[in-house]
mmCIF file of C-alpha atoms in Angstrom:
data_model
loop_
_atom_site.group_PDB
_atom_site.id
_atom_site.type_symbol
_atom_site.label_atom_id
_atom_site.label_comp_id
_atom_site.label_asym_id
_atom_site.label_seq_id
_atom_site.Cartn_x
_atom_site.Cartn_y
_atom_site.Cartn_z
ATOM 1 C CA MET A 1 9.015 -0.543 19.645
ATOM 2 C CA ILE A 2 11.233 2.570 19.805
ATOM 3 C CA TYR A 3 9.492 5.735 19.075
ATOM 4 C CA ILE A 4 11.760 8.769 18.240
ATOM 5 C CA ALA A 5 10.076 12.097 17.727
ATOM 6 C CA THR A 6 11.769 15.163 15.736
ATOM 7 C CA THR A 7 10.720 18.336 17.184
ATOM 8 C CA ILE A 8 10.508 21.647 15.022
ATOM 9 C CA SER A 9 13.860 22.726 16.446
ATOM 10 C CA ASP A 10 15.203 19.442 15.074
ATOM 11 C CA GLN A 11 15.577 17.684 18.278
ATOM 12 C CA LYS A 12 15.339 14.082 18.626
ATOM 13 C CA VAL A 13 13.148 12.778 21.467
ATOM 14 C CA ASN A 14 12.663 9.231 22.676
ATOM 15 C CA LEU A 15 8.604 8.985 23.635
ATOM 16 C CA GLY A 16 9.365 5.728 25.846
ATOM 17 C CA TYR A 17 6.729 3.141 25.991
ATOM 18 C CA ALA A 18 3.478 3.576 24.154
ATOM 19 C CA TYR A 19 0.323 3.151 26.085
ATOM 20 C CA SER A 20 -1.361 1.956 22.644
ATOM 21 C CA ALA A 21 -0.484 2.123 19.110
ATOM 22 C CA GLN A 22 -1.533 1.019 15.650
ATOM 23 C CA ILE A 23 -0.062 0.999 12.621
ATOM 24 C CA ASN A 24 -1.754 0.569 9.159
ATOM 25 C CA LYS A 25 -0.174 -0.090 5.975
ATOM 26 C CA SER A 26 -2.421 -1.128 2.521
ATOM 27 C CA PHE A 27 -1.735 -1.672 -0.791
ATOM 28 C CA GLU A 28 -4.927 0.319 -1.302
ATOM 29 C CA THR A 29 -3.549 3.648 0.210
ATOM 30 C CA PRO A 30 -0.425 5.125 -0.471
ATOM 31 C CA ALA A 31 0.302 6.635 3.024
ATOM 32 C CA ASP A 32 0.906 4.406 5.748
ATOM 33 C CA CYS A 33 -1.013 5.760 8.929
ATOM 34 C CA LEU A 34 0.205 5.714 12.626
ATOM 35 C CA ASN A 35 -2.040 6.465 15.904
ATOM 36 C CA VAL A 36 -0.145 6.318 19.296
ATOM 37 C CA ILE A 37 -0.675 7.182 22.741
ATOM 38 C CA PHE A 38 1.880 7.591 25.285
ATOM 39 C CA PRO A 39 1.558 8.149 28.925
ATOM 40 C CA SER A 40 3.209 11.949 29.862
ATOM 41 C CA ASN A 41 3.696 14.253 32.838
ATOM 42 C CA LYS A 42 4.349 17.278 30.736
ATOM 43 C CA LYS A 43 3.838 19.602 27.996
ATOM 44 C CA HIS A 44 5.752 18.736 24.906
ATOM 45 C CA GLU A 45 7.242 20.855 22.077
ATOM 46 C CA GLU A 46 5.704 20.723 18.725
ATOM 47 C CA TYR A 47 6.905 17.398 16.655
ATOM 48 C CA LYS A 48 6.976 17.364 12.967
ATOM 49 C CA ASN A 49 8.229 13.793 12.442
ATOM 50 C CA ILE A 50 8.209 10.699 14.041
ATOM 51 C CA ASP A 51 10.242 7.316 13.312
ATOM 52 C CA VAL A 52 9.298 4.118 14.704
ATOM 53 C CA TYR A 53 11.898 1.220 14.831
ATOM 54 C CA ILE A 54 11.300 -2.721 15.705
ATOM 55 C CA ASN A 55 15.087 -2.530 17.166
ATOM 56 C CA GLU A 56 17.826 -0.129 16.701
ATOM 57 C CA ASN A 57 18.569 -1.213 13.312
ATOM 58 C CA GLU A 58 15.097 -1.925 11.968
ATOM 59 C CA LYS A 59 12.884 1.020 11.112
ATOM 60 C CA PHE A 60 9.279 -0.057 10.665
ATOM 61 C CA PHE A 61 7.547 3.432 10.026
ATOM 62 C CA SER A 62 8.642 6.993 9.270
ATOM 63 C CA GLY A 63 6.151 9.559 9.068
ATOM 64 C CA VAL A 64 4.891 13.331 9.406
ATOM 65 C CA VAL A 65 3.146 14.395 12.231
ATOM 66 C CA ASP A 66 -0.493 15.299 11.353
ATOM 67 C CA GLU A 67 -1.886 15.737 14.868
ATOM 68 C CA GLN A 68 -0.352 16.222 18.203
ATOM 69 C CA ARG A 69 -2.807 16.346 21.278
ATOM 70 C CA LEU A 70 -2.115 16.386 24.920
ATOM 71 C CA GLU A 71 -4.801 15.227 27.149
ATOM 72 C CA VAL A 72 -5.513 15.425 31.153
ATOM 73 C CA THR A 73 -8.255 13.056 32.366
ATOM 74 C CA SER A 74 -9.140 11.258 35.467
ATOM 75 C CA SER A 75 -7.037 8.281 34.128
ATOM 76 C CA GLY A 76 -4.084 10.650 33.716
ATOM 77 C CA CYS A 77 -2.148 12.620 31.190
ATOM 78 C CA PHE A 78 -1.669 11.274 27.818
ATOM 79 C CA LEU A 79 0.257 12.431 24.647
ATOM 80 C CA THR A 80 -1.565 11.316 21.284
ATOM 81 C CA ILE A 81 0.493 11.402 17.798
ATOM 82 C CA ILE A 82 -1.393 10.959 14.462
ATOM 83 C CA ALA A 83 0.676 10.388 11.372
ATOM 84 C CA ARG A 84 1.069 9.466 8.116
ATOM 85 C CA ASN A 85 4.203 8.217 6.061
ATOM 86 C CA LYS A 86 6.342 10.477 3.791
ATOM 87 C CA ALA A 87 3.814 9.983 1.062
ATOM 88 C CA ALA A 88 2.127 12.577 2.693
ATOM 89 C CA TYR A 89 4.158 15.106 1.220
ATOM 90 C CA LEU A 90 3.353 13.969 -2.306
ATOM 91 C CA ILE A 91 -0.145 13.622 -1.477
ATOM 92 C CA ASP A 92 -0.533 17.054 0.040
ATOM 93 C CA ASN A 93 1.257 19.229 -2.627
ATOM 94 C CA GLU A 94 -0.272 20.093 -5.815
ATOM 95 C CA ALA A 95 1.641 19.582 -8.690
ATOM 96 C CA SER A 96 2.295 21.911 -11.598
ATOM 97 C CA PRO A 97 0.070 21.396 -14.713
ATOM 98 C CA GLN A 98 2.188 20.305 -17.813
ATOM 99 C CA ASP A 99 2.397 17.515 -20.479
ATOM 100 C CA TYR A 100 5.485 14.915 -20.594
ATOM 101 C CA THR A 101 5.572 13.402 -24.252
ATOM 102 C CA ARG A 102 8.570 11.289 -23.601
ATOM 103 C CA PRO A 103 8.493 10.698 -19.675
ATOM 104 C CA SER A 104 10.672 8.645 -17.746
ATOM 105 C CA LEU A 105 10.745 7.352 -14.122
ATOM 106 C CA ASP A 106 13.813 9.423 -13.586
ATOM 107 C CA ILE A 107 12.481 12.961 -14.905
ATOM 108 C CA ILE A 108 9.074 12.382 -12.786
ATOM 109 C CA PHE A 109 11.277 11.497 -9.356
ATOM 110 C CA LYS A 110 13.257 14.483 -10.189
ATOM 111 C CA ARG A 111 10.412 16.995 -10.812
ATOM 112 C CA HIS A 112 7.888 15.800 -8.472
ATOM 113 C CA VAL A 113 9.109 13.428 -5.829
ATOM 114 C CA LYS A 114 12.974 14.214 -5.037
ATOM 115 C CA PRO A 115 12.246 18.070 -4.034
ATOM 116 C CA TYR A 116 10.319 16.626 -0.941
ATOM 117 C CA GLY A 117 13.251 14.928 0.559
ATOM 118 C CA PHE A 118 13.095 11.430 -1.068
ATOM 119 C CA THR A 119 16.473 10.189 -1.713
ATOM 120 C CA ALA A 120 15.972 7.362 -4.390
ATOM 121 C CA ILE A 121 13.444 5.891 -6.606
ATOM 122 C CA TYR A 122 13.929 1.886 -8.043
ATOM 123 C CA GLY A 123 12.533 1.028 -11.282
ATOM 124 C CA ASP A 124 12.530 1.067 -15.100
ATOM 125 C CA LEU A 125 14.266 4.367 -16.004
ATOM 126 C CA SER A 126 13.405 3.890 -19.535
ATOM 127 C CA VAL A 127 12.028 6.756 -21.935
ATOM 128 C CA PHE A 128 8.424 5.810 -22.892
ATOM 129 C CA SER A 129 6.802 6.998 -26.182
ATOM 130 C CA THR A 130 3.607 8.109 -24.538
ATOM 131 C CA ILE A 131 1.860 11.292 -23.058
ATOM 132 C CA ILE A 132 1.352 11.898 -19.378
ATOM 133 C CA GLU A 133 -0.973 14.964 -18.917
ATOM 134 C CA VAL A 134 -0.502 16.759 -15.487
ATOM 135 C CA THR A 135 -3.826 18.674 -15.127
ATOM 136 C CA LYS A 136 -4.941 21.212 -12.667
ATOM 137 C CA GLY A 137 -5.634 19.794 -9.145
ATOM 138 C CA MET A 138 -3.708 16.792 -9.542
ATOM 139 C CA SER A 139 -1.168 16.205 -6.751
ATOM 140 C CA GLU A 140 2.422 15.075 -6.551
ATOM 141 C CA TRP A 141 1.321 11.445 -5.848
ATOM 142 C CA ASP A 142 -1.070 11.507 -8.591
ATOM 143 C CA VAL A 143 1.400 12.135 -11.164
ATOM 144 C CA LEU A 144 3.650 9.325 -9.910
ATOM 145 C CA GLU A 145 0.950 6.925 -9.702
ATOM 146 C CA LYS A 146 -0.101 7.860 -12.955
ATOM 147 C CA PHE A 147 3.123 7.598 -14.551
ATOM 148 C CA CYS A 148 3.711 4.062 -12.896
ATOM 149 C CA SER A 149 0.294 2.624 -13.705
ATOM 150 C CA THR A 150 0.356 3.709 -17.493
ATOM 151 C CA CYS A 151 4.002 2.985 -18.396
ATOM 152 C CA LEU A 152 5.073 0.443 -15.747
ATOM 153 C CA ASN A 153 1.630 -1.270 -15.024
ATOM 154 C CA ILE A 154 2.764 -1.211 -11.214
ATOM 155 C CA PHE A 155 1.805 0.833 -8.002
ATOM 156 C CA PRO A 156 4.736 2.570 -6.534
ATOM 157 C CA THR A 157 5.153 2.483 -2.647
ATOM 158 C CA VAL A 158 6.995 4.561 0.010
ATOM 159 C CA ASN A 159 9.725 2.789 1.938
ATOM 160 C CA ALA A 160 10.571 3.967 5.330
ATOM 161 C CA ASP A 161 13.907 4.636 4.335
ATOM 162 C CA GLY A 162 12.830 7.603 2.180
ATOM 163 C CA THR A 163 12.984 5.889 -1.249
ATOM 164 C CA ILE A 164 10.031 4.818 -3.620
ATOM 165 C CA ASP A 165 9.596 1.344 -4.803
ATOM 166 C CA ALA A 166 8.365 1.462 -8.485
ATOM 167 C CA THR A 167 9.510 -2.093 -9.345
ATOM 168 C CA GLY A 168 6.345 -3.679 -8.976
ATOM 169 C CA SER A 169 7.994 -6.328 -6.549
ATOM 170 C CA ALA A 170 9.198 -5.211 -2.862
ATOM 171 C CA SER A 171 12.897 -6.178 -2.527
ATOM 172 C CA PHE A 172 12.531 -7.056 0.968
ATOM 173 C CA LYS A 173 13.204 -10.547 2.097
ATOM 174 C CA LYS A 174 10.703 -13.513 1.665
ATOM 175 C CA LEU A 175 8.491 -14.032 5.082
ATOM 176 C CA TYR A 176 8.189 -17.952 5.763
ATOM 177 C CA PHE A 177 5.035 -18.165 8.170
ATOM 178 C CA SER A 178 5.300 -21.664 10.270
ATOM 179 C CA ASN A 179 4.968 -22.642 13.829
ATOM 180 C CA VAL A 180 8.506 -23.747 13.855
ATOM 181 C CA LYS A 181 11.736 -22.617 14.944
ATOM 182 C CA GLY A 182 13.397 -19.953 12.803
ATOM 183 C CA ALA A 183 10.096 -18.943 10.869
ATOM 184 C CA VAL A 184 7.589 -16.163 11.394
ATOM 185 C CA ASN A 185 5.163 -17.596 14.109
ATOM 186 C CA TYR A 186 1.499 -17.006 14.432
ATOM 187 C CA SER A 187 -1.262 -17.508 16.888
ATOM 188 C CA SER A 188 -4.108 -17.846 14.312
ATOM 189 C CA PHE A 189 -5.110 -17.568 10.850
ATOM 190 C CA VAL A 190 -8.654 -17.063 8.681
ATOM 191 C CA GLU A 191 -8.640 -18.101 5.183
ATOM 192 C CA LYS A 192 -11.483 -16.680 3.074
ATOM 193 C CA ASN A 193 -12.680 -17.152 -0.345
ATOM 194 C CA TYR A 194 -15.078 -14.373 -1.878
ATOM 195 C CA ARG A 195 -16.958 -15.882 -4.596
ATOM 196 C CA TYR A 196 -19.025 -12.906 -4.941
ATOM 197 C CA ARG A 197 -15.841 -10.789 -5.852
ATOM 198 C CA LEU A 198 -15.063 -12.975 -9.134
ATOM 199 C CA ILE A 199 -15.925 -11.535 -12.444
ATOM 200 C CA SER A 200 -16.741 -14.174 -15.113
ATOM 201 C CA GLU A 201 -17.510 -12.079 -18.141
ATOM 202 C CA ILE A 202 -16.857 -8.445 -19.446
ATOM 203 C CA ILE A 203 -18.585 -7.221 -22.298
ATOM 204 C CA VAL A 204 -16.865 -4.381 -24.275
ATOM 205 C CA CYS A 205 -19.310 -2.125 -25.880
ATOM 206 C CA ALA A 206 -18.796 0.620 -28.574
ATOM 207 C CA PRO A 207 -18.759 4.161 -27.291
ATOM 208 C CA TYR A 208 -22.059 5.716 -26.855
ATOM 209 C CA GLU A 209 -24.044 2.395 -28.006
ATOM 210 C CA ALA A 210 -25.187 -0.714 -26.522
ATOM 211 C CA ILE A 211 -23.591 -2.688 -29.292
ATOM 212 C CA TYR A 212 -21.065 -4.979 -28.188
ATOM 213 C CA ILE A 213 -17.533 -5.429 -29.429
ATOM 214 C CA ALA A 214 -15.915 -8.176 -27.769
ATOM 215 C CA LYS A 215 -16.636 -10.370 -24.898
ATOM 216 C CA VAL A 216 -13.926 -11.387 -22.313
ATOM 217 C CA LYS A 217 -14.780 -14.449 -20.289
ATOM 218 C CA ASP A 218 -12.791 -16.770 -17.922
ATOM 219 C CA GLN A 219 -14.110 -20.278 -18.696
ATOM 220 C CA ASN A 220 -12.627 -21.288 -15.608
ATOM 221 C CA LEU A 221 -14.603 -19.330 -13.457
ATOM 222 C CA ILE A 222 -17.980 -20.295 -15.396
ATOM 223 C CA ASP A 223 -17.098 -24.105 -14.952
ATOM 224 C CA LYS A 224 -16.998 -23.298 -11.127
ATOM 225 C CA GLY A 225 -20.519 -21.801 -11.211
ATOM 226 C CA ILE A 226 -19.644 -18.207 -11.235
ATOM 227 C CA SER A 227 -22.098 -15.952 -12.868
ATOM 228 C CA ARG A 228 -20.899 -12.390 -12.788
ATOM 229 C CA ARG A 229 -20.799 -9.833 -15.791
ATOM 230 C CA LYS A 230 -19.782 -6.485 -16.309
ATOM 231 C CA PHE A 231 -20.133 -3.951 -19.066
ATOM 232 C CA ILE A 232 -17.362 -1.348 -19.917
ATOM 233 C CA SER A 233 -17.150 0.946 -23.077
ATOM 234 C CA ILE A 234 -13.924 1.788 -25.104
ATOM 235 C CA SER A 235 -13.213 5.439 -25.364
ATOM 236 C CA ALA A 236 -14.247 7.570 -28.788
ATOM 237 C CA ASP A 237 -10.979 9.464 -28.861
ATOM 238 C CA ASN A 238 -8.116 6.785 -29.024
ATOM 239 C CA ASP A 239 -7.052 5.129 -32.015
ATOM 240 C CA HIS A 240 -6.136 1.663 -29.816
ATOM 241 C CA ALA A 241 -9.175 2.087 -27.785
ATOM 242 C CA GLU A 242 -10.529 -1.456 -28.913
ATOM 243 C CA LYS A 243 -7.279 -3.154 -27.937
ATOM 244 C CA TYR A 244 -6.715 -1.051 -24.879
ATOM 245 C CA SER A 245 -10.228 -1.951 -23.323
ATOM 246 C CA ILE A 246 -9.884 -5.711 -24.072
ATOM 247 C CA SER A 247 -6.660 -5.491 -21.998
ATOM 248 C CA THR A 248 -8.683 -3.496 -19.324
ATOM 249 C CA ALA A 249 -11.081 -6.207 -18.954
ATOM 250 C CA GLU A 250 -8.717 -9.024 -18.774
ATOM 251 C CA GLN A 251 -6.876 -7.136 -16.072
ATOM 252 C CA MET A 252 -10.299 -6.447 -14.370
ATOM 253 C CA ILE A 253 -11.013 -10.152 -14.039
ATOM 254 C CA SER A 254 -7.312 -11.023 -12.942
ATOM 255 C CA ASN A 255 -7.649 -8.344 -10.224
ATOM 256 C CA ALA A 256 -11.095 -9.666 -9.160
ATOM 257 C CA LYS A 257 -9.581 -13.336 -8.692
ATOM 258 C CA LYS A 258 -6.537 -12.080 -6.828
ATOM 259 C CA LYS A 259 -8.947 -10.303 -4.357
ATOM 260 C CA ALA A 260 -11.421 -13.343 -4.131
ATOM 261 C CA HIS A 261 -8.934 -15.426 -1.800
ATOM 262 C CA GLU A 262 -6.987 -13.857 1.246
ATOM 263 C CA ILE A 263 -5.423 -15.508 4.172
ATOM 264 C CA ILE A 264 -5.513 -13.178 7.511
ATOM 265 C CA ILE A 265 -2.429 -14.308 9.930
ATOM 266 C CA THR A 266 -2.158 -13.100 13.240
ATOM 267 C CA CYS A 267 1.254 -13.011 14.807
ATOM 268 C CA PRO A 268 2.392 -12.129 18.320
ATOM 269 C CA GLY A 269 4.525 -9.100 18.676
ATOM 270 C CA ALA A 270 5.832 -6.794 16.008
ATOM 271 C CA ILE A 271 6.579 -8.329 12.456
ATOM 272 C CA PHE A 272 8.607 -6.702 10.289
ATOM 273 C CA ALA A 273 6.417 -6.982 7.036
ATOM 274 C CA GLN A 274 5.992 -4.473 3.974
ATOM 275 C CA VAL A 275 3.031 -4.275 1.669
ATOM 276 C CA GLY A 276 4.181 -6.471 -1.384
ATOM 277 C CA ASN A 277 6.469 -8.644 0.705
ATOM 278 C CA LYS A 278 6.829 -12.368 -1.048
ATOM 279 C CA CYS A 279 5.979 -14.989 1.415
ATOM 280 C CA GLU A 280 4.637 -18.458 1.978
ATOM 281 C CA ILE A 281 2.611 -20.488 4.628
ATOM 282 C CA ASP A 282 3.321 -24.139 5.941
ATOM 283 C CA ASP A 283 0.684 -25.231 8.426
ATOM 284 C CA SER A 284 -0.724 -28.597 9.449
ATOM 285 C CA ILE A 285 -4.139 -27.857 8.525
ATOM 286 C CA LEU A 286 -3.813 -25.445 5.658
ATOM 287 C CA GLY A 287 -0.747 -26.967 4.174
ATOM 288 C CA LYS A 288 2.026 -25.349 2.037
ATOM 289 C CA VAL A 289 0.852 -22.146 0.530
ATOM 290 C CA GLU A 290 3.460 -20.512 -1.936
ATOM 291 C CA ASN A 291 3.395 -17.509 -4.216
ATOM 292 C CA LEU A 292 1.542 -15.208 -1.791
ATOM 293 C CA GLU A 293 2.296 -11.443 -1.094
ATOM 294 C CA VAL A 294 1.501 -8.978 1.729
ATOM 295 C CA TYR A 295 -1.410 -7.092 0.765
ATOM 296 C CA GLU A 296 -2.229 -5.082 4.325
ATOM 297 C CA VAL A 297 -0.272 -4.881 7.666
ATOM 298 C CA GLU A 298 -2.145 -3.882 10.862
ATOM 299 C CA TYR A 299 0.102 -3.544 13.862
ATOM 300 C CA LYS A 300 -1.536 -3.139 17.203
ATOM 301 C CA LEU A 301 -0.492 -2.579 20.827
ATOM 302 C CA ASN A 302 -3.257 -2.335 23.557
ATOM 303 C CA ARG A 303 -4.752 -3.911 26.805
ATOM 304 C CA ASN A 304 -5.174 -7.410 24.965
ATOM 305 C CA GLY A 305 -1.050 -7.469 24.003
ATOM 306 C CA GLU A 306 0.873 -6.752 21.220
ATOM 307 C CA PHE A 307 0.359 -8.451 17.866
ATOM 308 C CA THR A 308 0.632 -8.020 13.894
ATOM 309 C CA VAL A 309 -2.414 -8.886 11.499
ATOM 310 C CA ILE A 310 -1.197 -9.228 7.893
ATOM 311 C CA THR A 311 -3.317 -10.032 4.978
ATOM 312 C CA LEU A 312 -2.085 -12.311 2.306
ATOM 313 C CA LEU A 313 -3.166 -12.340 -1.341
ATOM 314 C CA GLU A 314 -1.961 -14.350 -4.015
ATOM 315 C CA GLU A 315 0.645 -12.945 -6.404
#
């Protein structure tokens, strides 16, 4: 990895080889995180940004420095940098309260994202006939995420090049995991089935009452011996509340099924993988598994070596 930090005076500094490093990317959190330690023999100027490259052409991480620490111990002198990717700008800044009666991805980008240095956003630019309410205390990221979930039914992601992906499917190349030449090689994997995460039935209740309006079941899960029931209530102030609640119940069952089966694969070295990457595995024991996507990426460099742990879920 190549680590290039930018000082508050806009000087680019190559920090050299890291003593240890960890980069975490996850669908669950908008901001990727970096924690890296360098051997040092001097006091450093204050850094504001840091970019991490796999090679001269592939940027793996680009972020904002949250913490910079210089330590002198009996083991030597060390510089520690803790950073988040550029989603930090959107998370840390509060949005101006307002209502959008006919919002679009383009207007949300121009008002809530672009001012923080983001260069472009990719996704459906249509105007939607709905209301997006920005309330006091919401962050700029909350506004973007609310629009994307309400109008596009996707979760936005921040790319290392300063762009936002709101397409719902990462535009990166497909990853092919196999221990053959030309594929992404791996040293180990773990396949996990979490039956306790599954939901076999959701009962939709009337507002403020224990009277059910609808039952949403997954008969295939019931046939497999899964018996896990949940209750949700419809909203009292929405004309389409029942239809929306049934759709929500179906989505809850679908999301639970997605998280119930995962494959955690460990690869030697640094692997350029992004959350949302489409991928497949071809293994002598596991067989050929297709229609997978990257859910989490964890890069580590420590005394045990350099490796990347990637969590895969079914699309």
